[in-house]
PDB file of C-alpha atoms in Angstrom:
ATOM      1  CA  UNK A   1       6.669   4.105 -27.918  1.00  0.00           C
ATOM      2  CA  UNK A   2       7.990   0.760 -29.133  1.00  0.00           C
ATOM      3  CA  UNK A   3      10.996  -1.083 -28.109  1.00  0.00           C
ATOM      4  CA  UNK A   4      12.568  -3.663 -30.549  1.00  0.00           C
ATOM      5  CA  UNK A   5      14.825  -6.139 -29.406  1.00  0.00           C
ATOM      6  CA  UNK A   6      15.161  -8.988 -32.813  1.00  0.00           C
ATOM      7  CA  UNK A   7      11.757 -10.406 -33.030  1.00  0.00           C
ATOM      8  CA  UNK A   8      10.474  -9.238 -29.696  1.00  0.00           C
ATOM      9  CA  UNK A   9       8.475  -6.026 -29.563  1.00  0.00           C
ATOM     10  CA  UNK A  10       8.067  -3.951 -26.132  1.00  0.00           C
ATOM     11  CA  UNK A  11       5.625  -0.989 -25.683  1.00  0.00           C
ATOM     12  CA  UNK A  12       5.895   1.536 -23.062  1.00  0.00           C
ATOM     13  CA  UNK A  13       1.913   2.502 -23.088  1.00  0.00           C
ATOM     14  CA  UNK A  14       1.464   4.741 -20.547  1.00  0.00           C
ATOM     15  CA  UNK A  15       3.322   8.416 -21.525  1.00  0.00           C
ATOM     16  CA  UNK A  16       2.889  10.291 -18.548  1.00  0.00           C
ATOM     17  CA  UNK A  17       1.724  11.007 -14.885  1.00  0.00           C
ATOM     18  CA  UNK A  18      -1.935  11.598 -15.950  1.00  0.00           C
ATOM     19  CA  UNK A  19      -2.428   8.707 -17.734  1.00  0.00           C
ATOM     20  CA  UNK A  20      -0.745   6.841 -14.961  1.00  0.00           C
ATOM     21  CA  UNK A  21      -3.190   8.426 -12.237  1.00  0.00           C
ATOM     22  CA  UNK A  22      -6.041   7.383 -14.467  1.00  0.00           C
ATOM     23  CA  UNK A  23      -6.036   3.954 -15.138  1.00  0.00           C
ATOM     24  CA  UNK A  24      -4.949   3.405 -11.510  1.00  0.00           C
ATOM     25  CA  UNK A  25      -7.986   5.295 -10.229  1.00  0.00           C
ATOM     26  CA  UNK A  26     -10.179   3.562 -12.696  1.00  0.00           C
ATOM     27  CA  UNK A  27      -8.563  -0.216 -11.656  1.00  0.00           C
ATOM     28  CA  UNK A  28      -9.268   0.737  -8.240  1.00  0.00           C
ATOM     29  CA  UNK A  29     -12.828   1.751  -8.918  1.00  0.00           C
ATOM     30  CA  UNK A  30     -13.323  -1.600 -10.647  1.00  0.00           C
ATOM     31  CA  UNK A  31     -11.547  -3.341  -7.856  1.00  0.00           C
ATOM     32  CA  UNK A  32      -9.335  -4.743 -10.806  1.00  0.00           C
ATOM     33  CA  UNK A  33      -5.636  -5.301 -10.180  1.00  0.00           C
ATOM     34  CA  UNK A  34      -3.122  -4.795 -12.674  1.00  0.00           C
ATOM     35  CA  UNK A  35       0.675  -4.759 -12.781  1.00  0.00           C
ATOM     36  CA  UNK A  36       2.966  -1.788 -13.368  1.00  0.00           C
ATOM     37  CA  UNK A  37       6.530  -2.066 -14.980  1.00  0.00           C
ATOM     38  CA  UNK A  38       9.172   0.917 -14.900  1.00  0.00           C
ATOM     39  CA  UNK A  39      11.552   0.176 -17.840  1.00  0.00           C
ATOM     40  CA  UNK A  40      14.504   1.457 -17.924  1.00  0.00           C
ATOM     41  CA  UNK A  41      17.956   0.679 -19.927  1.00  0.00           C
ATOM     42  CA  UNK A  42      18.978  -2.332 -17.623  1.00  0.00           C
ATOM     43  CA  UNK A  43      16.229  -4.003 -18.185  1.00  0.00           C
ATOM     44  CA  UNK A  44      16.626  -3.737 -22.265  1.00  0.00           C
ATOM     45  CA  UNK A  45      19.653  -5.549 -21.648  1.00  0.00           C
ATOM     46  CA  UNK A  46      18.128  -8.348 -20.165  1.00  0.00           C
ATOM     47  CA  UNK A  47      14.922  -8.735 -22.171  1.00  0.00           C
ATOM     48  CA  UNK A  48      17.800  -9.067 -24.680  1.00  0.00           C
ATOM     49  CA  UNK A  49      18.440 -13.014 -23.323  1.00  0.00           C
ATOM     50  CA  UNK A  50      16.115 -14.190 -20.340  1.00  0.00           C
ATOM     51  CA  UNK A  51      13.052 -15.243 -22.100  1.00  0.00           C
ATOM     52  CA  UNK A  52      11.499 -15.575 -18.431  1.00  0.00           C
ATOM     53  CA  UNK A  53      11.775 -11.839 -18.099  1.00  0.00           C
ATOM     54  CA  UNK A  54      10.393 -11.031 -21.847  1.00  0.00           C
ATOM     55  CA  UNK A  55       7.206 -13.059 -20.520  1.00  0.00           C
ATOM     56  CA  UNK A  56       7.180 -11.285 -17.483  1.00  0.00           C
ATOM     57  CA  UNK A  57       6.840  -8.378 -19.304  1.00  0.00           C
ATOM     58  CA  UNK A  58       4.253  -9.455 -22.171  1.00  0.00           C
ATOM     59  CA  UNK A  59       2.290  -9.863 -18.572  1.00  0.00           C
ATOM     60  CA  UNK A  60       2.308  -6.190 -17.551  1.00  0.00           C
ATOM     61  CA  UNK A  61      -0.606  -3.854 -18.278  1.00  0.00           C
ATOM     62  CA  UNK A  62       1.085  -0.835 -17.330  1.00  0.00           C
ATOM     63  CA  UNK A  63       4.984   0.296 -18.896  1.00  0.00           C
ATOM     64  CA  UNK A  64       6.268   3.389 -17.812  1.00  0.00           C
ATOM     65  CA  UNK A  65       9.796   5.367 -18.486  1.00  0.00           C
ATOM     66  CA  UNK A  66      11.824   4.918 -15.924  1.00  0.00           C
ATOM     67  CA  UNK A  67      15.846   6.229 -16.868  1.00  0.00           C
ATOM     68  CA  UNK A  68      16.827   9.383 -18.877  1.00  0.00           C
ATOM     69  CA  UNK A  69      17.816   6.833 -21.897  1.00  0.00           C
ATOM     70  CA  UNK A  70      14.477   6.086 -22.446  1.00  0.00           C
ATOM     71  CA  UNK A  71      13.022   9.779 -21.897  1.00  0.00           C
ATOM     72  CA  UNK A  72      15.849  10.594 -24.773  1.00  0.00           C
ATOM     73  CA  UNK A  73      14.879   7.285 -26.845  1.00  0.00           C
ATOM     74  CA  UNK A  74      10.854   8.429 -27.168  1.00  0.00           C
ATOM     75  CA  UNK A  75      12.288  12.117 -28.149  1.00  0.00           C
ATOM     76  CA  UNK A  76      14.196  10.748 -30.928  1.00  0.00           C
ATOM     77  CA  UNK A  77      11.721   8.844 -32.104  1.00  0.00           C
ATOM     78  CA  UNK A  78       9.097  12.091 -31.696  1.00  0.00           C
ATOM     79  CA  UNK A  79       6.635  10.154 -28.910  1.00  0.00           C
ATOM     80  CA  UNK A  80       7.968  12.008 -25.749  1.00  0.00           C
ATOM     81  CA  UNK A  81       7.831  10.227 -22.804  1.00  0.00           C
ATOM     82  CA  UNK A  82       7.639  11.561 -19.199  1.00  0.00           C
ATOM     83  CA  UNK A  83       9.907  10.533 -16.658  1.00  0.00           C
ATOM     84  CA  UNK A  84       8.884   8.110 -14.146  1.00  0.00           C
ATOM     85  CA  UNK A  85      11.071   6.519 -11.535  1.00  0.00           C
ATOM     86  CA  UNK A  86       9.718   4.248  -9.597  1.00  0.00           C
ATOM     87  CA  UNK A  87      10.879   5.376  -6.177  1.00  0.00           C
ATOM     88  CA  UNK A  88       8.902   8.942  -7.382  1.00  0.00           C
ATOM     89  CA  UNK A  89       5.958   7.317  -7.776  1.00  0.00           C
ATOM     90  CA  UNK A  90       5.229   5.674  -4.182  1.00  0.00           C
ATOM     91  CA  UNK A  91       3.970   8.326  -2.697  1.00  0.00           C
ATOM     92  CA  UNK A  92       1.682   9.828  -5.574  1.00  0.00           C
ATOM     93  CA  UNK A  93       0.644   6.132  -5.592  1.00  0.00           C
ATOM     94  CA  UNK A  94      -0.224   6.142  -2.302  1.00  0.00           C
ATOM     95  CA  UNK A  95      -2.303   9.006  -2.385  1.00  0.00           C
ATOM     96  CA  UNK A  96      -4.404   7.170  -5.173  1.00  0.00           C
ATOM     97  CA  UNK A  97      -4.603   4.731  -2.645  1.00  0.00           C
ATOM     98  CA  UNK A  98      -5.843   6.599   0.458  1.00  0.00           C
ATOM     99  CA  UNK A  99      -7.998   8.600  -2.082  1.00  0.00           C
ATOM    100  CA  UNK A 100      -9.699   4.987  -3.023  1.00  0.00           C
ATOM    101  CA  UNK A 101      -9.687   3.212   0.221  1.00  0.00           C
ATOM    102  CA  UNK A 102      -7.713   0.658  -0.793  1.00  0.00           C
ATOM    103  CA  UNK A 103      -5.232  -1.375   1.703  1.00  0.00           C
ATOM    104  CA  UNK A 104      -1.393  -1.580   0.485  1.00  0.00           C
ATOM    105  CA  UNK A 105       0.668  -4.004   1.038  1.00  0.00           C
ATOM    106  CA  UNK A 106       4.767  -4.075   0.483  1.00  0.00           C
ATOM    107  CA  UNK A 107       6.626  -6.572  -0.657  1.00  0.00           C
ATOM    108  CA  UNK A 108      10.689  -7.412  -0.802  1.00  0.00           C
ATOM    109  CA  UNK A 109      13.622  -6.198   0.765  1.00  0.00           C
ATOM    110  CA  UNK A 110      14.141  -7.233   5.047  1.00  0.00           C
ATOM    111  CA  UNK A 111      11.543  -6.763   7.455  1.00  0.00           C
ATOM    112  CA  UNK A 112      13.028  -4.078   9.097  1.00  0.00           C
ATOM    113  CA  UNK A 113      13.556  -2.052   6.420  1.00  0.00           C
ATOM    114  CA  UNK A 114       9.553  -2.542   5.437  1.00  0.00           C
ATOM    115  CA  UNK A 115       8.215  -1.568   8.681  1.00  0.00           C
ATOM    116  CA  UNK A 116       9.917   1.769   8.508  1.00  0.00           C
ATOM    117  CA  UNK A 117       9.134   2.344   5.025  1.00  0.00           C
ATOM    118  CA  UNK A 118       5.224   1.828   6.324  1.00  0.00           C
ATOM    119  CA  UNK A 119       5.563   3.972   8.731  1.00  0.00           C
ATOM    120  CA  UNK A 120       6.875   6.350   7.193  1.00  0.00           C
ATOM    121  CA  UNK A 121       3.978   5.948   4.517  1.00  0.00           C
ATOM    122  CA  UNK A 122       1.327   6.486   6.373  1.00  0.00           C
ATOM    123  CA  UNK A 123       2.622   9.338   8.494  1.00  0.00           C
ATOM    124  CA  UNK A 124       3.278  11.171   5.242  1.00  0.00           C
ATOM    125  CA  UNK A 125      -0.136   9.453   3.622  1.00  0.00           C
ATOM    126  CA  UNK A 126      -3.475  10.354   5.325  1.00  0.00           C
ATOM    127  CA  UNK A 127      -5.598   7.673   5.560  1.00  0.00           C
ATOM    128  CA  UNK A 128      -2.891   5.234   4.383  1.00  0.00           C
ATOM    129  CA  UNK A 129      -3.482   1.790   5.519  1.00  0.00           C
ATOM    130  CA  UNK A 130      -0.320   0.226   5.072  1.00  0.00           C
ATOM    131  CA  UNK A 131      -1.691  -3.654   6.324  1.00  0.00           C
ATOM    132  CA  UNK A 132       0.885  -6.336   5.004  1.00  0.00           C
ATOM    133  CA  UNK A 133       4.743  -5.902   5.010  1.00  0.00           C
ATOM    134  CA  UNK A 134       6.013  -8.825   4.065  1.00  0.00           C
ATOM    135  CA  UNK A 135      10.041  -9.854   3.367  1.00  0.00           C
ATOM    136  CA  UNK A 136      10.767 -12.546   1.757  1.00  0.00           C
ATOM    137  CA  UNK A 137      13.370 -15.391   2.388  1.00  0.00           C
ATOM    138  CA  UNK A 138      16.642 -15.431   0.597  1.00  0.00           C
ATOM    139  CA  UNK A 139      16.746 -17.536  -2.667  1.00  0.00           C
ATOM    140  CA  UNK A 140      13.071 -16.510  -2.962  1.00  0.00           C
ATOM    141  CA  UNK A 141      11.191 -17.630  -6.013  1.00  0.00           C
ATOM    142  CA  UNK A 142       8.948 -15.101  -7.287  1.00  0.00           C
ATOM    143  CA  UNK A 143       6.661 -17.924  -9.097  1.00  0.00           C
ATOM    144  CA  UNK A 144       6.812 -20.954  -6.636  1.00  0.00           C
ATOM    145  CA  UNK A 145       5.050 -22.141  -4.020  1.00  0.00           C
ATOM    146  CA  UNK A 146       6.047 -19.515  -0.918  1.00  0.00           C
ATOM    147  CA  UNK A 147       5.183 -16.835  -3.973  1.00  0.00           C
ATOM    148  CA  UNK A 148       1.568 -18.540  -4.166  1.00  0.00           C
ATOM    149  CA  UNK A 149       1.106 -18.377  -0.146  1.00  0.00           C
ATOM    150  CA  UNK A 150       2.116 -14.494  -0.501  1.00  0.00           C
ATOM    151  CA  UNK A 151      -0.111 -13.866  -3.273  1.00  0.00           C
ATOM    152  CA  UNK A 152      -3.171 -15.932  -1.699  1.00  0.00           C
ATOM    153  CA  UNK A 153      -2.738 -13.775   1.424  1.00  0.00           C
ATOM    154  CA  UNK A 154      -2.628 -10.712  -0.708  1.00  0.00           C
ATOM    155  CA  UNK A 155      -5.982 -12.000  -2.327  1.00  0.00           C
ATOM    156  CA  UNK A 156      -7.304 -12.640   0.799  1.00  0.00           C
ATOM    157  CA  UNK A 157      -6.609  -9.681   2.721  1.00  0.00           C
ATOM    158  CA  UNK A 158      -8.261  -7.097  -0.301  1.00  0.00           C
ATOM    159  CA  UNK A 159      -4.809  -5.837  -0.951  1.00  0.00           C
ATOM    160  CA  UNK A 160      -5.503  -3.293  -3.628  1.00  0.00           C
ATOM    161  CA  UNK A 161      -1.914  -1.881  -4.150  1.00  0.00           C
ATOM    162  CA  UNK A 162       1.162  -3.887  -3.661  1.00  0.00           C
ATOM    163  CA  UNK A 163       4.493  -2.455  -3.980  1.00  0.00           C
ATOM    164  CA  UNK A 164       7.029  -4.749  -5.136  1.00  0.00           C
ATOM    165  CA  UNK A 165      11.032  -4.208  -4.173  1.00  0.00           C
ATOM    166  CA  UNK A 166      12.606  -7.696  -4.558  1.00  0.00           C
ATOM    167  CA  UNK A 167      14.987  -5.967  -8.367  1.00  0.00           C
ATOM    168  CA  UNK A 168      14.107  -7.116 -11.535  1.00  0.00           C
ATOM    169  CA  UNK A 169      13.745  -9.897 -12.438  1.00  0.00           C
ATOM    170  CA  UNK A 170      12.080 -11.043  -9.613  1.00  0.00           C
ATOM    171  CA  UNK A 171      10.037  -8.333  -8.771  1.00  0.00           C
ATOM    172  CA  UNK A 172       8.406  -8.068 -12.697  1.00  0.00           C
ATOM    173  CA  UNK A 173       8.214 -12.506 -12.889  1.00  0.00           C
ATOM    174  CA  UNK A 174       6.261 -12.417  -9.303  1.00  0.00           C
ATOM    175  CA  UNK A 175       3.588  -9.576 -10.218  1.00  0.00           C
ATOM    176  CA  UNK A 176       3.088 -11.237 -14.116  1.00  0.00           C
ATOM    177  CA  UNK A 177       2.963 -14.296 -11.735  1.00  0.00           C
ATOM    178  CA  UNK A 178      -0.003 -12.389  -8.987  1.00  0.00           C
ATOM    179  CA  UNK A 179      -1.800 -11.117 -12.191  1.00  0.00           C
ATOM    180  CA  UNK A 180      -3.428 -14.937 -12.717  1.00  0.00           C
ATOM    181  CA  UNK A 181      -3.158 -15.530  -8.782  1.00  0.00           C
ATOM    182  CA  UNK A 182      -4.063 -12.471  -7.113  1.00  0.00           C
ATOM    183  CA  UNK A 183      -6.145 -11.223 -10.153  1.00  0.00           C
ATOM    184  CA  UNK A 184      -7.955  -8.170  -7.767  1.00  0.00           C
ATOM    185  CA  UNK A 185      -4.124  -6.854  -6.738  1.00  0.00           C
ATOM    186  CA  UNK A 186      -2.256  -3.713  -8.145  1.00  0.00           C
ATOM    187  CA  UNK A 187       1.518  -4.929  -8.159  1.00  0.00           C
ATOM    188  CA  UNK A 188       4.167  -2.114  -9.015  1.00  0.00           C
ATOM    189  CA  UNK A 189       7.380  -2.580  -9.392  1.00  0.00           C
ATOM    190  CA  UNK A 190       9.868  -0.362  -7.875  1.00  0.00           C
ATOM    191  CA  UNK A 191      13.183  -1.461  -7.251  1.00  0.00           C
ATOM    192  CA  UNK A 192      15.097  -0.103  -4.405  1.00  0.00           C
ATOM    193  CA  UNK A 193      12.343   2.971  -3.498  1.00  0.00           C
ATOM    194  CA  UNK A 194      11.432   1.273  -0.161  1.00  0.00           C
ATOM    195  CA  UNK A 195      14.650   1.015   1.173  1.00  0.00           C
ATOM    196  CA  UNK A 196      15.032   4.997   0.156  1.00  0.00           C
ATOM    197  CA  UNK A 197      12.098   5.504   2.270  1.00  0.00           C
ATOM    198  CA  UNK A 198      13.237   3.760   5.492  1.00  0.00           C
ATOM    199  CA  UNK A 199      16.555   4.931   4.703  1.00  0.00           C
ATOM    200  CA  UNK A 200      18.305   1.499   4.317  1.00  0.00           C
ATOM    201  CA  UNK A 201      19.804   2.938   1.539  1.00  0.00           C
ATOM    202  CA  UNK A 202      20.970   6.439   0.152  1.00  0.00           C
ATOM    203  CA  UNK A 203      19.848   7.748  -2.348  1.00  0.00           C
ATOM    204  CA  UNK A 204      21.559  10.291  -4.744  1.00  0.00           C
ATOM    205  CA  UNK A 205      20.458  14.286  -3.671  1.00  0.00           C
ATOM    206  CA  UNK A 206      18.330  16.016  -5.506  1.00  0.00           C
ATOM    207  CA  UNK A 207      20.406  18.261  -7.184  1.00  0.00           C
ATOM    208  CA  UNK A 208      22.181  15.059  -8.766  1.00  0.00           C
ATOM    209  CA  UNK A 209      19.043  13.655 -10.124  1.00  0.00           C
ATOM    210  CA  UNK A 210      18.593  17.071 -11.428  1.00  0.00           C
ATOM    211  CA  UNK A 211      21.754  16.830 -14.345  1.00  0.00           C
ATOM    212  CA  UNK A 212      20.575  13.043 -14.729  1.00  0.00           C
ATOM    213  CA  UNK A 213      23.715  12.168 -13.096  1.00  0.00           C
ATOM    214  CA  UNK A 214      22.159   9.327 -10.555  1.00  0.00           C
ATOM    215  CA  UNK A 215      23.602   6.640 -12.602  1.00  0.00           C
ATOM    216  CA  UNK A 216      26.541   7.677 -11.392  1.00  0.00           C
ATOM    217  CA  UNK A 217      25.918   8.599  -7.876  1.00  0.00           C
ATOM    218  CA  UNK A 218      24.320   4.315  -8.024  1.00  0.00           C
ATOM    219  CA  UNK A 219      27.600   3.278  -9.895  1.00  0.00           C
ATOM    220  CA  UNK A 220      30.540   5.260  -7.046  1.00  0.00           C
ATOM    221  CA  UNK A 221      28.362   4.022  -4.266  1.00  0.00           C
ATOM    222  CA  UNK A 222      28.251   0.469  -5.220  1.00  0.00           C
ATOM    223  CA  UNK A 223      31.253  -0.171  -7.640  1.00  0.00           C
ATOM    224  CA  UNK A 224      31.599  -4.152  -7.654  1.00  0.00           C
ATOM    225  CA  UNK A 225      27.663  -4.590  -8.317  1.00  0.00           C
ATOM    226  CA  UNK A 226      26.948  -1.719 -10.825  1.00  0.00           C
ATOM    227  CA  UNK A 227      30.392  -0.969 -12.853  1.00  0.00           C
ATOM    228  CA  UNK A 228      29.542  -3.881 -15.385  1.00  0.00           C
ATOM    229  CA  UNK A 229      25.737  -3.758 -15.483  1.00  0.00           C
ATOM    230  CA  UNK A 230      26.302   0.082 -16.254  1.00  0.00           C
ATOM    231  CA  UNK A 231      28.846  -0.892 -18.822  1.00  0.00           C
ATOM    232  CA  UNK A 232      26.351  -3.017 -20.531  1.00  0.00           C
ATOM    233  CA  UNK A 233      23.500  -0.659 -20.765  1.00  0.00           C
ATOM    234  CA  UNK A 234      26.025   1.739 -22.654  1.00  0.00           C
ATOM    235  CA  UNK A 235      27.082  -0.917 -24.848  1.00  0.00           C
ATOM    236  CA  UNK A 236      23.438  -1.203 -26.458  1.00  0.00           C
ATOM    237  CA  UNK A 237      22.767   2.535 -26.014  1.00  0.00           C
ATOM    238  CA  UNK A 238      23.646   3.667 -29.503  1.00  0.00           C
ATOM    239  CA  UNK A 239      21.561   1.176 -31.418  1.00  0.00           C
ATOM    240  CA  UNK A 240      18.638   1.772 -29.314  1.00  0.00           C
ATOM    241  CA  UNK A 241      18.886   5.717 -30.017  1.00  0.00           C
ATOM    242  CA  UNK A 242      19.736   5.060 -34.073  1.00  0.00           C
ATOM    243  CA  UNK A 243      16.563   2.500 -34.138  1.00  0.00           C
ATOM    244  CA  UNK A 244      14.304   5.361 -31.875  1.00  0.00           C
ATOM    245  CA  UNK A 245      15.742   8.115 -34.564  1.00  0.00           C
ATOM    246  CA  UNK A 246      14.854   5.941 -37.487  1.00  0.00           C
ATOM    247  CA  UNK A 247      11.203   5.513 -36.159  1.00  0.00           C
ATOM    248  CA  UNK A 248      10.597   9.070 -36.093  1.00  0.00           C
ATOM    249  CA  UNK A 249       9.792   9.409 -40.009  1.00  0.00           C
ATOM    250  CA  UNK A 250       7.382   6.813 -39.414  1.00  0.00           C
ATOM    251  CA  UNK A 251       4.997   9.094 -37.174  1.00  0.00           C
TER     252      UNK A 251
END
């Protein structure tokens, strides 16, 4: 499923869960790292005019859906896509992991918040070894030289999956940045999914998720951060769905 935004061109190339599972098992066989992306209507809005974050994403080898718009987007266009969050997919994640041996490592948010997240990992996981939690410092830069001691030490310790919760930009710019420096890694990006797991932060029931309604759940909870983002991701809604309905004569 393509993405156009003017001259630049995104794929999402991975459609569903299986497909997922298999070229993680397969990059874990190979003890070959990769990087995951979950896109998702935000970040069309700002591959729209941060050039770092269009690079970032020319960088990952694995796109998935992540947001109902983009589930709707591939229908119009007749390549269906399966929704995948990124919070959903830690724990099937880890369980490739475990499966493969492989150490994870998390990445972002506050220390705290990491530790539980681990824990609650591997008491969920078995045979989970959760072996680096590692926060960052505020005003962190995902491609300088405390993002090169991280990703060294990543290198070094045979991290094989790396979860990523530092928001996008920064998460997506430090895993295109791992790919060249910690080339043996598996960086995904997911957002805010750790601090759902150590229960930093809520996140919408079920039941909401269910009528596609988290968007709004995110929006009442946090008003003042999410009102205008929100407001811009409807803004380029339409045109996305009219250019994913005109694509579908081209199948």
């Amino acid at each position: 499923m393509q993405f156009i935004i003017g001259t630049y061109q995104l794929a999402v190339n991975v459609p569903d869960w299986d497909a997922l599972r298999s070229h993680v098992l397969a990059r874990f066989a190979a003890r070959q790292g990769f990087a995951l992306a979950t896109l998702n209507l935000d970040h069309l809005v700002k591959l729209r005019t941060d050039d770092g974050f269009r690079a970032a994403y020319q960088a990952q080898d694995l796109i998935v859906a992540d947001g109902n718009p983009i589930v709707w987007m591939s229908r119009l266009a007749g390549q269906p896509l399966q929704l995948l969050p990124g919070s959903d997919m830690i724990l099937p994640l880890c369980y490739l992991a475990a499966q493969a041996d492989v150490p994870v490592a998390l990445v972002g948010t506050t220390q705290p918040s990491l530790e539980r997240a681990a824990a609650t990992l591997t008491n969920q996981v078995p045979g989970l070894r959760v072996t680096e939690c590692i926060a960052p410092p505020f005003g962190f830069d995902p491609q300088g030289e405390e993002a090169d001691a991280i990703l060294t030490r990543l290198q070094t310790a045979g991290i094989g999956l790396c979860f990523i919760a530092l928001g996008a930009p920064k998460q997506e710019l430090f895993a295109a940045h791992g790919r060249t420096v910690a080339p043996s890694v598996g960086f995904a990006s997911i957002g805010a999914g750790l601090d759902f797991l150590s229960g930093q932060q809520k996140r919408a029931p079920r039941w909401v998720r269910a009528i596609q309604m988290e968007w709004l759940w995110r929006m009442l909870e946090n008003p003042g951060r999410l009102f205008m983002r929100y407001m811009r991701c409807f803004r380029i809604l339409p045109g996305h769905l009219f250019q994913s309905l005109s694509m579908r004569g081209r199948n």
